[in-house]
Amino acid sequence: MTHASTSATARMPAFAGPLVMLLGMLLFGLNDAMGKWLLSSYGLGQVVLIRSIAALLVLSPFLWKDGIPSLAKVERPSMQILRVIFSTVEILCFYYAVMYLPLADVMTYWLAAPIYVAAASPLLLGEKVGWRRWSAIAIGFFGVIIALEPSRAIFTLPALISIFGSAAFAFMMLSGRGLRKTPDRALVFFQIVGAGIAGLAFSPFDWAPVSSVRDLFLLGLLGIVAMAAHMLVNRALKISDAATVAPLQYTLLLWAVVFGWMFFGDVPRMSMMIGAGLIIASGLFIFFRERQLKKRDAVLPAVPE
């Protein structure tokens, strides 16, 4: 990252990171709903492979403009590899889980990722997390529990894979935070390639003929939406610290309600509405707290809040 780009990031308004993260979560919610619908007709490996090919086709012109050789000059190669592994595991786990569990239930496990990020970021990234943000994170997670009413089915294989996948997602976010000098397009490129290789490996076992042009279009669109979502999340993690923007993943529950009703006819329960209210309140608190701290730090030494 150049000095100019670093200065530009520092001049961004306090709400820029949270706002970018919120938009990324909207696209992730749309991606998740599309993926669940497509997996009812096509195999896991097939969906991941076509998704990756479509994303690469859209990303290629931008990579060409940046210079293809620049992809070979990456910072911290071992961290890059770990990030690709985490992101690939996360994708496979999520799509496996939504084949067997309701979309909102799977999102519940993924919404535990900010807890892992907040707990690990002080140790791995040296970030300071004060009691107010810890409280907001706890309230948001409590809202998830209320909304989804965990049952005895929590320890089924799909549920366990969901938990494993959400942990992989959290560590993918943390590793991305440690790669600030890597361009967003390069991060997404390696992520897509990793998923594509995994999809290619699994696709021979569950390939199904694409039945219509509409389905082919949706399979391709799935990759484009996912690519845009990942780029937005990567940018948010560079603008703001991980413990600030990661809890905004809780807004995925809101999109689970909206898209679940639109695409699958799911009607939210009262407990879902109460939980969603707590989650949104948590996200809004983090949003405004970040803006307040940015203003204060401009005139006072930074202290943990």
mmCIF file of C-alpha atoms in Angstrom:
data_model
loop_
_atom_site.group_PDB
_atom_site.id
_atom_site.type_symbol
_atom_site.label_atom_id
_atom_site.label_comp_id
_atom_site.label_asym_id
_atom_site.label_seq_id
_atom_site.Cartn_x
_atom_site.Cartn_y
_atom_site.Cartn_z
ATOM 1 C CA MET A 1 0.000 0.000 0.000
ATOM 2 C CA THR A 2 1.439 3.390 -0.911
ATOM 3 C CA HIS A 3 1.800 6.310 1.470
ATOM 4 C CA ALA A 4 -0.886 8.150 -0.487
ATOM 5 C CA SER A 5 -3.390 5.300 -0.167
ATOM 6 C CA THR A 6 -2.618 4.972 3.536
ATOM 7 C CA SER A 7 -3.257 8.688 4.024
ATOM 8 C CA ALA A 8 -6.492 8.440 2.037
ATOM 9 C CA THR A 9 -7.698 5.632 4.285
ATOM 10 C CA ALA A 10 -6.846 7.655 7.377
ATOM 11 C CA ARG A 11 -8.927 10.581 6.058
ATOM 12 C CA MET A 12 -12.022 8.451 5.532
ATOM 13 C CA PRO A 13 -15.007 9.279 7.765
ATOM 14 C CA ALA A 14 -15.496 7.116 10.849
ATOM 15 C CA PHE A 15 -18.604 5.441 9.432
ATOM 16 C CA ALA A 16 -16.894 4.334 6.201
ATOM 17 C CA GLY A 17 -15.723 0.946 7.516
ATOM 18 C CA PRO A 18 -19.062 -0.035 9.102
ATOM 19 C CA LEU A 19 -20.996 1.174 6.043
ATOM 20 C CA VAL A 20 -18.847 -0.892 3.659
ATOM 21 C CA MET A 21 -19.237 -3.919 5.936
ATOM 22 C CA LEU A 22 -23.028 -3.530 6.020
ATOM 23 C CA LEU A 23 -23.181 -3.487 2.222
ATOM 24 C CA GLY A 24 -20.957 -6.550 2.086
ATOM 25 C CA MET A 25 -23.304 -8.378 4.453
ATOM 26 C CA LEU A 26 -26.282 -7.528 2.250
ATOM 27 C CA LEU A 27 -24.535 -9.143 -0.714
ATOM 28 C CA PHE A 28 -23.513 -12.126 1.380
ATOM 29 C CA GLY A 29 -27.141 -12.611 2.406
ATOM 30 C CA LEU A 30 -28.226 -12.560 -1.239
ATOM 31 C CA ASN A 31 -25.404 -14.952 -2.140
ATOM 32 C CA ASP A 32 -26.421 -17.367 0.615
ATOM 33 C CA ALA A 33 -30.067 -17.433 -0.456
ATOM 34 C CA MET A 34 -29.119 -17.999 -4.100
ATOM 35 C CA GLY A 35 -26.706 -20.752 -3.119
ATOM 36 C CA LYS A 36 -29.312 -22.617 -1.084
ATOM 37 C CA TRP A 37 -31.804 -22.446 -3.930
ATOM 38 C CA LEU A 38 -29.298 -23.698 -6.524
ATOM 39 C CA LEU A 39 -28.064 -26.541 -4.297
ATOM 40 C CA SER A 40 -31.538 -28.053 -4.390
ATOM 41 C CA SER A 41 -30.859 -28.923 -8.063
ATOM 42 C CA TYR A 42 -27.059 -29.016 -8.450
ATOM 43 C CA GLY A 43 -24.108 -30.547 -6.636
ATOM 44 C CA LEU A 44 -21.882 -28.818 -4.111
ATOM 45 C CA GLY A 45 -18.714 -29.097 -6.191
ATOM 46 C CA GLN A 46 -20.535 -27.991 -9.340
ATOM 47 C CA VAL A 47 -21.991 -24.871 -7.717
ATOM 48 C CA VAL A 48 -18.642 -23.868 -6.205
ATOM 49 C CA LEU A 49 -16.773 -24.478 -9.485
ATOM 50 C CA ILE A 50 -19.153 -22.487 -11.735
ATOM 51 C CA ARG A 51 -19.341 -19.765 -9.087
ATOM 52 C CA SER A 52 -15.552 -19.475 -9.121
ATOM 53 C CA ILE A 53 -15.261 -19.436 -12.926
ATOM 54 C CA ALA A 54 -17.836 -16.633 -13.226
ATOM 55 C CA ALA A 55 -16.097 -14.571 -10.541
ATOM 56 C CA LEU A 56 -12.717 -14.985 -12.274
ATOM 57 C CA LEU A 57 -14.146 -13.906 -15.630
ATOM 58 C CA VAL A 58 -15.442 -10.672 -14.107
ATOM 59 C CA LEU A 59 -12.289 -10.060 -12.085
ATOM 60 C CA SER A 60 -9.823 -10.762 -14.922
ATOM 61 C CA PRO A 61 -9.991 -7.319 -16.654
ATOM 62 C CA PHE A 62 -9.209 -5.581 -13.365
ATOM 63 C CA LEU A 63 -6.320 -7.934 -12.676
ATOM 64 C CA TRP A 64 -4.982 -7.314 -16.184
ATOM 65 C CA LYS A 65 -5.119 -3.575 -15.557
ATOM 66 C CA ASP A 66 -3.196 -3.974 -12.301
ATOM 67 C CA GLY A 67 -0.634 -6.202 -13.986
ATOM 68 C CA ILE A 68 -0.775 -9.988 -13.781
ATOM 69 C CA PRO A 69 2.879 -10.286 -12.571
ATOM 70 C CA SER A 70 1.914 -8.306 -9.474
ATOM 71 C CA LEU A 71 -0.003 -11.351 -8.219
ATOM 72 C CA ALA A 72 3.292 -13.206 -7.840
ATOM 73 C CA LYS A 73 4.677 -10.485 -5.583
ATOM 74 C CA VAL A 74 2.591 -10.950 -2.470
ATOM 75 C CA GLU A 75 3.320 -10.073 1.112
ATOM 76 C CA ARG A 76 3.638 -12.842 3.676
ATOM 77 C CA PRO A 77 3.076 -15.859 1.381
ATOM 78 C CA SER A 78 2.466 -18.220 4.305
ATOM 79 C CA MET A 79 -0.327 -15.959 5.583
ATOM 80 C CA GLN A 80 -1.801 -15.809 2.076
ATOM 81 C CA ILE A 81 -1.875 -19.601 1.888
ATOM 82 C CA LEU A 82 -3.512 -19.892 5.302
ATOM 83 C CA ARG A 83 -6.142 -17.372 4.280
ATOM 84 C CA VAL A 84 -6.952 -19.311 1.111
ATOM 85 C CA ILE A 85 -7.277 -22.526 3.123
ATOM 86 C CA PHE A 86 -9.600 -20.880 5.650
ATOM 87 C CA SER A 87 -11.742 -19.273 2.932
ATOM 88 C CA THR A 88 -12.041 -22.530 0.955
ATOM 89 C CA VAL A 89 -13.033 -24.531 4.035
ATOM 90 C CA GLU A 90 -15.556 -21.846 4.956
ATOM 91 C CA ILE A 91 -17.224 -21.932 1.532
ATOM 92 C CA LEU A 92 -17.477 -25.726 1.392
ATOM 93 C CA CYS A 93 -18.790 -25.947 4.949
ATOM 94 C CA PHE A 94 -21.436 -23.306 4.371
ATOM 95 C CA TYR A 95 -22.826 -24.793 1.184
ATOM 96 C CA TYR A 96 -22.825 -28.279 2.688
ATOM 97 C CA ALA A 97 -24.728 -27.023 5.726
ATOM 98 C CA VAL A 98 -27.441 -25.155 3.792
ATOM 99 C CA MET A 99 -28.261 -28.338 1.898
ATOM 100 C CA TYR A 100 -29.536 -29.862 5.157
ATOM 101 C CA LEU A 101 -30.428 -26.949 7.456
ATOM 102 C CA PRO A 102 -32.633 -23.851 7.094
ATOM 103 C CA LEU A 103 -30.733 -20.810 5.882
ATOM 104 C CA ALA A 104 -31.361 -18.836 9.075
ATOM 105 C CA ASP A 105 -30.091 -21.704 11.245
ATOM 106 C CA VAL A 106 -26.834 -21.905 9.302
ATOM 107 C CA MET A 107 -26.404 -18.158 9.542
ATOM 108 C CA THR A 108 -26.694 -18.490 13.321
ATOM 109 C CA TYR A 109 -23.483 -20.492 13.473
ATOM 110 C CA TRP A 110 -21.737 -18.083 11.092
ATOM 111 C CA LEU A 111 -22.796 -15.179 13.273
ATOM 112 C CA ALA A 112 -20.622 -16.626 16.044
ATOM 113 C CA ALA A 113 -17.565 -15.633 13.977
ATOM 114 C CA PRO A 114 -17.359 -12.071 15.395
ATOM 115 C CA ILE A 115 -17.031 -13.593 18.863
ATOM 116 C CA TYR A 116 -13.962 -15.537 17.694
ATOM 117 C CA VAL A 117 -12.584 -12.430 15.977
ATOM 118 C CA ALA A 118 -13.073 -10.174 18.993
ATOM 119 C CA ALA A 119 -11.526 -12.743 21.330
ATOM 120 C CA ALA A 120 -8.524 -13.378 19.092
ATOM 121 C CA SER A 121 -7.818 -9.891 17.709
ATOM 122 C CA PRO A 122 -6.135 -8.558 20.885
ATOM 123 C CA LEU A 123 -3.831 -11.582 20.953
ATOM 124 C CA LEU A 124 -3.129 -11.970 17.217
ATOM 125 C CA LEU A 125 -3.480 -8.394 15.955
ATOM 126 C CA GLY A 126 -2.712 -6.326 19.041
ATOM 127 C CA GLU A 127 -6.016 -4.446 18.806
ATOM 128 C CA LYS A 128 -7.589 -2.876 21.882
ATOM 129 C CA VAL A 129 -11.195 -3.816 22.612
ATOM 130 C CA GLY A 130 -12.915 -1.993 25.427
ATOM 131 C CA TRP A 131 -15.769 -3.121 27.607
ATOM 132 C CA ARG A 132 -18.408 -1.213 25.637
ATOM 133 C CA ARG A 133 -17.735 -3.079 22.397
ATOM 134 C CA TRP A 134 -17.427 -6.366 24.280
ATOM 135 C CA SER A 135 -20.875 -5.659 25.727
ATOM 136 C CA ALA A 136 -22.305 -4.850 22.292
ATOM 137 C CA ILE A 137 -20.876 -8.078 20.868
ATOM 138 C CA ALA A 138 -22.387 -10.085 23.730
ATOM 139 C CA ILE A 139 -25.804 -8.437 23.278
ATOM 140 C CA GLY A 140 -25.735 -9.168 19.549
ATOM 141 C CA PHE A 141 -24.917 -12.809 20.106
ATOM 142 C CA PHE A 142 -27.658 -13.056 22.744
ATOM 143 C CA GLY A 143 -30.048 -11.712 20.118
ATOM 144 C CA VAL A 144 -28.998 -14.500 17.750
ATOM 145 C CA ILE A 145 -29.751 -17.097 20.426
ATOM 146 C CA ILE A 146 -33.206 -15.634 21.090
ATOM 147 C CA ALA A 147 -34.032 -15.395 17.391
ATOM 148 C CA LEU A 148 -33.132 -18.935 16.436
ATOM 149 C CA GLU A 149 -34.067 -20.930 19.554
ATOM 150 C CA PRO A 150 -31.290 -23.562 19.542
ATOM 151 C CA SER A 151 -32.667 -27.100 19.741
ATOM 152 C CA ARG A 152 -31.305 -30.569 20.373
ATOM 153 C CA ALA A 153 -30.363 -30.695 16.700
ATOM 154 C CA ILE A 154 -27.423 -28.413 17.468
ATOM 155 C CA PHE A 155 -24.993 -31.373 17.499
ATOM 156 C CA THR A 156 -25.985 -32.947 14.169
ATOM 157 C CA LEU A 157 -23.268 -33.325 11.547
ATOM 158 C CA PRO A 158 -24.470 -30.333 9.465
ATOM 159 C CA ALA A 159 -24.565 -28.200 12.631
ATOM 160 C CA LEU A 160 -21.056 -29.234 13.653
ATOM 161 C CA ILE A 161 -19.797 -28.517 10.154
ATOM 162 C CA SER A 162 -21.468 -25.115 10.406
ATOM 163 C CA ILE A 163 -19.585 -24.348 13.624
ATOM 164 C CA PHE A 164 -16.316 -25.482 12.040
ATOM 165 C CA GLY A 165 -17.011 -23.353 8.985
ATOM 166 C CA SER A 166 -17.817 -20.264 11.052
ATOM 167 C CA ALA A 167 -14.487 -20.643 12.859
ATOM 168 C CA ALA A 168 -12.721 -20.864 9.490
ATOM 169 C CA PHE A 169 -14.547 -17.710 8.416
ATOM 170 C CA ALA A 170 -13.366 -15.878 11.528
ATOM 171 C CA PHE A 171 -9.736 -16.827 10.949
ATOM 172 C CA MET A 172 -10.044 -15.848 7.290
ATOM 173 C CA MET A 173 -11.112 -12.382 8.437
ATOM 174 C CA LEU A 174 -8.250 -12.157 10.920
ATOM 175 C CA SER A 175 -5.675 -13.202 8.333
ATOM 176 C CA GLY A 176 -7.082 -10.636 5.908
ATOM 177 C CA ARG A 177 -6.594 -7.963 8.563
ATOM 178 C CA GLY A 178 -2.928 -8.999 8.752
ATOM 179 C CA LEU A 179 -2.481 -8.511 4.971
ATOM 180 C CA ARG A 180 -3.175 -4.787 4.744
ATOM 181 C CA LYS A 181 -0.628 -4.187 1.991
ATOM 182 C CA THR A 182 -2.144 -6.784 -0.333
ATOM 183 C CA PRO A 183 -4.597 -5.228 -2.845
ATOM 184 C CA ASP A 184 -8.206 -6.277 -2.382
ATOM 185 C CA ARG A 185 -8.333 -7.732 -5.900
ATOM 186 C CA ALA A 186 -5.356 -9.970 -5.187
ATOM 187 C CA LEU A 187 -6.933 -11.218 -1.961
ATOM 188 C CA VAL A 188 -10.168 -12.049 -3.758
ATOM 189 C CA PHE A 189 -8.295 -13.657 -6.677
ATOM 190 C CA PHE A 190 -6.463 -16.144 -4.445
ATOM 191 C CA GLN A 191 -9.688 -16.823 -2.573
ATOM 192 C CA ILE A 192 -11.575 -17.588 -5.788
ATOM 193 C CA VAL A 193 -8.796 -19.817 -7.114
ATOM 194 C CA GLY A 194 -8.764 -21.829 -3.892
ATOM 195 C CA ALA A 195 -12.530 -22.365 -4.044
ATOM 196 C CA GLY A 196 -12.340 -23.221 -7.747
ATOM 197 C CA ILE A 197 -9.734 -25.921 -7.159
ATOM 198 C CA ALA A 198 -11.868 -27.431 -4.405
ATOM 199 C CA GLY A 199 -14.974 -27.283 -6.611
ATOM 200 C CA LEU A 200 -13.101 -28.969 -9.463
ATOM 201 C CA ALA A 201 -12.016 -31.752 -7.118
ATOM 202 C CA PHE A 202 -15.554 -32.426 -5.870
ATOM 203 C CA SER A 203 -17.596 -31.744 -9.034
ATOM 204 C CA PRO A 204 -17.056 -35.145 -10.763
ATOM 205 C CA PHE A 205 -18.908 -36.819 -7.888
ATOM 206 C CA ASP A 206 -22.091 -34.720 -7.991
ATOM 207 C CA TRP A 207 -22.321 -33.056 -11.398
ATOM 208 C CA ALA A 208 -25.844 -32.524 -12.761
ATOM 209 C CA PRO A 209 -26.727 -31.167 -16.233
ATOM 210 C CA VAL A 210 -27.703 -27.489 -16.158
ATOM 211 C CA SER A 211 -31.398 -27.550 -17.022
ATOM 212 C CA SER A 212 -31.918 -23.993 -18.278
ATOM 213 C CA VAL A 213 -30.239 -20.761 -19.342
ATOM 214 C CA ARG A 214 -31.765 -19.136 -16.271
ATOM 215 C CA ASP A 215 -29.999 -21.578 -13.954
ATOM 216 C CA LEU A 216 -26.705 -21.066 -15.775
ATOM 217 C CA PHE A 217 -27.119 -17.313 -15.363
ATOM 218 C CA LEU A 218 -27.875 -17.693 -11.648
ATOM 219 C CA LEU A 219 -24.876 -19.987 -11.134
ATOM 220 C CA GLY A 220 -22.672 -17.344 -12.716
ATOM 221 C CA LEU A 221 -24.339 -14.491 -10.832
ATOM 222 C CA LEU A 222 -23.666 -16.350 -7.595
ATOM 223 C CA GLY A 223 -19.935 -15.974 -8.186
ATOM 224 C CA ILE A 224 -20.179 -12.284 -9.083
ATOM 225 C CA VAL A 225 -22.216 -11.432 -5.979
ATOM 226 C CA ALA A 226 -19.866 -13.422 -3.738
ATOM 227 C CA MET A 227 -16.805 -11.723 -5.255
ATOM 228 C CA ALA A 228 -18.260 -8.263 -4.653
ATOM 229 C CA ALA A 229 -19.197 -9.188 -1.081
ATOM 230 C CA HIS A 230 -15.694 -10.428 -0.288
ATOM 231 C CA MET A 231 -14.097 -7.301 -1.748
ATOM 232 C CA LEU A 232 -16.320 -5.097 0.400
ATOM 233 C CA VAL A 233 -15.508 -7.073 3.552
ATOM 234 C CA ASN A 234 -11.780 -6.945 2.772
ATOM 235 C CA ARG A 235 -11.986 -3.178 2.345
ATOM 236 C CA ALA A 236 -13.958 -2.746 5.581
ATOM 237 C CA LEU A 237 -11.331 -4.681 7.531
ATOM 238 C CA LYS A 238 -8.631 -2.366 6.188
ATOM 239 C CA ILE A 239 -10.557 0.810 6.992
ATOM 240 C CA SER A 240 -11.552 -0.175 10.550
ATOM 241 C CA ASP A 241 -10.256 -2.620 13.135
ATOM 242 C CA ALA A 242 -11.614 -6.162 13.088
ATOM 243 C CA ALA A 243 -13.423 -5.986 16.432
ATOM 244 C CA THR A 244 -15.390 -2.930 15.237
ATOM 245 C CA VAL A 245 -16.656 -4.121 11.859
ATOM 246 C CA ALA A 246 -16.851 -7.887 12.416
ATOM 247 C CA PRO A 247 -19.886 -7.690 14.764
ATOM 248 C CA LEU A 248 -21.859 -6.118 11.915
ATOM 249 C CA GLN A 249 -22.118 -9.626 10.495
ATOM 250 C CA TYR A 250 -25.123 -9.882 12.803
ATOM 251 C CA THR A 251 -27.115 -8.025 10.152
ATOM 252 C CA LEU A 252 -27.015 -11.263 8.161
ATOM 253 C CA LEU A 253 -29.900 -12.368 10.346
ATOM 254 C CA LEU A 254 -32.002 -9.489 9.044
ATOM 255 C CA TRP A 255 -31.305 -10.573 5.468
ATOM 256 C CA ALA A 256 -32.073 -14.178 6.421
ATOM 257 C CA VAL A 257 -35.556 -13.041 7.428
ATOM 258 C CA VAL A 258 -36.069 -10.938 4.300
ATOM 259 C CA PHE A 259 -34.710 -13.427 1.770
ATOM 260 C CA GLY A 260 -36.198 -16.404 3.609
ATOM 261 C CA TRP A 261 -39.641 -14.846 3.209
ATOM 262 C CA MET A 262 -39.043 -13.754 -0.390
ATOM 263 C CA PHE A 263 -37.513 -16.956 -1.760
ATOM 264 C CA PHE A 264 -38.654 -19.763 0.566
ATOM 265 C CA GLY A 265 -41.884 -18.463 2.121
ATOM 266 C CA ASP A 266 -40.510 -18.488 5.680
ATOM 267 C CA VAL A 267 -42.480 -16.269 8.064
ATOM 268 C CA PRO A 268 -40.417 -14.901 10.983
ATOM 269 C CA ARG A 269 -41.460 -15.825 14.512
ATOM 270 C CA MET A 270 -41.847 -13.273 17.305
ATOM 271 C CA SER A 271 -38.627 -14.551 18.857
ATOM 272 C CA MET A 272 -36.901 -13.891 15.544
ATOM 273 C CA MET A 273 -38.146 -10.289 15.524
ATOM 274 C CA ILE A 274 -37.023 -9.683 19.119
ATOM 275 C CA GLY A 275 -33.615 -11.181 18.425
ATOM 276 C CA ALA A 276 -33.249 -9.151 15.254
ATOM 277 C CA GLY A 277 -33.984 -5.988 17.228
ATOM 278 C CA LEU A 278 -31.151 -6.760 19.665
ATOM 279 C CA ILE A 279 -28.775 -7.538 16.796
ATOM 280 C CA ILE A 280 -29.563 -4.322 14.937
ATOM 281 C CA ALA A 281 -29.198 -2.317 18.165
ATOM 282 C CA SER A 282 -25.796 -3.891 18.707
ATOM 283 C CA GLY A 283 -24.672 -3.029 15.185
ATOM 284 C CA LEU A 284 -25.892 0.557 15.453
ATOM 285 C CA PHE A 285 -24.100 1.050 18.762
ATOM 286 C CA ILE A 286 -20.814 -0.141 17.243
ATOM 287 C CA PHE A 287 -21.380 2.105 14.236
ATOM 288 C CA PHE A 288 -21.866 5.280 16.261
ATOM 289 C CA ARG A 289 -19.251 4.353 18.874
ATOM 290 C CA GLU A 290 -16.632 4.068 16.121
ATOM 291 C CA ARG A 291 -17.520 7.513 14.801
ATOM 292 C CA GLN A 292 -17.351 8.993 18.294
ATOM 293 C CA LEU A 293 -13.929 7.467 18.979
ATOM 294 C CA LYS A 294 -12.543 8.717 15.668
ATOM 295 C CA LYS A 295 -13.557 12.265 16.555
ATOM 296 C CA ARG A 296 -12.121 11.994 20.069
ATOM 297 C CA ASP A 297 -8.836 10.472 18.926
ATOM 298 C CA ALA A 298 -8.312 13.399 16.569
ATOM 299 C CA VAL A 299 -7.697 15.636 19.597
ATOM 300 C CA LEU A 300 -6.860 13.189 22.428
ATOM 301 C CA PRO A 301 -4.488 10.202 22.784
ATOM 302 C CA ALA A 302 -6.164 6.924 21.881
ATOM 303 C CA VAL A 303 -7.299 4.803 24.837
ATOM 304 C CA PRO A 304 -9.316 1.574 24.918
ATOM 305 C CA GLU A 305 -12.986 2.279 25.176
#
